[in-house]
Structure formats: structure tokens, C-alpha cells
Amino acid sequence: MEFRPSPAAYLRAHVIMALAGGVVAGVVLIALGNADPWVGPVAALLAIGIRAAYVKSEAMGEVWRLTDSHLTGPGGRSIPRAQIAQARPFLGAVQIVTTTGDKHLIRYLPDPAAAARAIQPGPRT
């Protein structure tokens, strides 16, 4: 089974980051008494937009593969299934926690809950 990033999930995550960052930046500028608090949300939108464009090709290339014995990912990561203690949806991604406490994040999935269920250790049906 493969877990590939979704362009729609990638876009959704960056839109949420831009909105949250814009609100925070605007509120901070208002609290500081800035005469032009609109600059904060505009700057946040531009910053997150540039980041999204810059890292998109790398993020879309992060494919994870699940076999009977291992979960393998980008950068040569390989996790024996016996060492997976937990797989849970986490903010639009799946967080993998190993028995040794290592944590890995599978990002930008179209259905993180389904991926977590597929990876979750325990009896397979």
C-alpha cells in the first residue's frame, strides 16, 4: 500500500496556515497600536504562498510504502511494523510513534484517518 500526498490536502493546509497566520499577525499589530494592521495578514499570505510554491515539489514527492514487514518513507526511512506503537491522525497528517519513541509524520494525505487505520499495529483483518 502506498501513501501519496494530495495536492488538494497540500493546498488546504497552506490556506489554513495563511489564514491563521494572517489573523495572528493582524491582532498583534492592532495590540501594538500599529496604524496599518492590514500589513500583517497581507505579509502572512505572501509568506505562506511563497513557502507553498517553494516546497511543493519536494512535499509532493514524499511517498510512504507499507508492506507486511515495514513502513518505508522518504530519505531512506524504514520502520519495522513490529516497532510501530501508534498511528494516529494529526492535523491533516498521520503521526507514527515507534516503540522507541521516534516520531514520523506522513503529511498531506487525502484521508489521514484511513491511512492511520491501515498502519495501526494490531491484528489485521
Coordinates of C-alpha atoms in Angstrom, one line a residue:
M1 CA 0.0 0.0 0.0
E2 CA 1.3 3.5 -0.8
F3 CA 0.5 6.8 0.9
R4 CA 1.0 9.7 -1.6
P5 CA 0.4 13.3 -0.8
S6 CA -2.6 15.0 -2.2
P7 CA -2.3 18.4 -3.9
A8 CA -5.7 19.3 -2.5
A9 CA -4.6 18.5 1.0
Y10 CA -1.4 20.4 0.5
L11 CA -3.3 23.5 -0.7
R12 CA -5.8 23.2 2.2
A13 CA -3.0 23.0 4.8
H14 CA -1.4 26.2 3.4
V15 CA -4.6 28.1 3.1
I16 CA -5.3 27.3 6.8
M17 CA -1.7 28.4 7.7
A18 CA -2.1 31.6 5.8
L19 CA -5.5 32.4 7.4
A20 CA -4.3 31.6 10.9
G21 CA -1.0 33.5 10.4
G22 CA -2.9 36.5 9.0
V23 CA -5.3 36.7 11.9
V24 CA -2.4 36.4 14.5
A25 CA -0.3 39.0 12.6
G26 CA -3.2 41.4 12.4
V27 CA -4.1 41.0 16.1
V28 CA -0.5 41.5 17.2
L29 CA -0.2 44.7 15.1
I30 CA -3.5 46.0 16.5
A31 CA -2.3 45.2 20.0
L32 CA 0.9 47.1 19.3
G33 CA -1.1 50.1 18.1
N34 CA 0.2 49.9 14.5
A35 CA -1.6 52.4 12.2
D36 CA -1.6 49.8 9.4
P37 CA -2.6 46.4 10.8
W38 CA -3.7 45.2 7.4
V39 CA 0.0 44.7 6.6
G40 CA 0.2 41.6 8.9
P41 CA -2.4 39.5 7.1
V42 CA -1.0 40.5 3.7
A43 CA 2.5 39.6 4.7
A44 CA 1.3 36.3 6.1
L45 CA -0.5 35.4 2.9
L46 CA 2.6 36.3 0.8
A47 CA 5.0 34.4 3.1
I48 CA 2.9 31.2 3.2
G49 CA 2.2 31.5 -0.6
I50 CA 5.9 31.7 -1.3
R51 CA 6.7 28.8 1.0
A52 CA 3.9 26.7 -0.6
A53 CA 5.3 27.3 -4.1
Y54 CA 8.9 26.7 -3.0
V55 CA 8.5 23.4 -1.2
K56 CA 5.6 21.9 -3.2
S57 CA 7.7 19.6 -5.5
E58 CA 9.6 18.2 -2.5
A59 CA 6.4 17.6 -0.5
M60 CA 4.6 16.0 -3.4
G61 CA 7.4 13.6 -3.8
E62 CA 7.2 12.1 -0.3
V63 CA 5.7 8.7 -0.8
W64 CA 5.4 6.2 2.0
R65 CA 5.0 2.4 1.4
L66 CA 3.5 -0.1 3.7
T67 CA 4.4 -3.8 3.4
D68 CA 3.8 -6.8 5.6
S69 CA 7.1 -6.1 7.3
H70 CA 8.0 -2.4 7.1
L71 CA 6.8 1.2 6.6
T72 CA 9.3 2.9 4.3
G73 CA 9.4 6.6 3.6
P74 CA 11.5 9.4 2.0
G75 CA 15.1 9.8 2.9
G76 CA 15.7 6.1 3.5
R77 CA 13.4 5.9 6.5
S78 CA 12.4 2.3 7.3
I79 CA 10.3 1.3 10.2
P80 CA 9.7 -2.3 11.0
R81 CA 5.9 -2.8 11.6
A82 CA 6.7 -4.6 14.8
Q83 CA 8.2 -1.3 16.1
I84 CA 5.1 0.8 15.3
A85 CA 3.4 1.6 18.6
Q86 CA 0.8 4.0 17.3
A87 CA -0.5 5.6 14.2
R88 CA -2.9 8.5 14.6
P89 CA -4.4 11.3 12.5
F90 CA -2.8 14.6 13.5
L91 CA -3.8 17.9 11.9
G92 CA -4.3 16.5 8.4
A93 CA -1.4 14.1 8.6
V94 CA -0.6 10.8 10.2
Q95 CA 1.8 10.7 13.1
I96 CA 3.7 7.4 13.5
V97 CA 5.1 6.7 17.0
T98 CA 7.6 3.8 17.4
T99 CA 8.2 1.6 20.4
T100 CA 11.5 3.5 20.9
G101 CA 9.7 6.9 20.9
D102 CA 10.7 8.0 17.4
K103 CA 8.0 10.1 15.7
H104 CA 7.4 10.3 11.9
L105 CA 4.9 12.4 10.0
I106 CA 3.1 11.4 6.8
R107 CA 1.9 14.7 5.5
Y108 CA -0.8 16.0 3.1
L109 CA -2.8 12.8 2.8
P110 CA -6.3 12.9 1.3
D111 CA -7.7 10.7 4.2
P112 CA -5.4 10.7 7.2
A113 CA -7.9 8.7 9.3
A114 CA -8.0 5.8 6.8
A115 CA -4.2 5.8 6.5
A116 CA -3.8 5.7 10.3
R117 CA -6.2 2.7 10.5
A118 CA -4.2 0.9 7.7
I119 CA -0.9 1.5 9.6
Q120 CA -2.2 1.0 13.1
P121 CA -0.5 -2.0 14.8
G122 CA -2.6 -4.9 15.9
P123 CA -4.4 -7.8 14.3
R124 CA -5.0 -7.4 10.6
T125 CA -8.5 -8.3 9.2

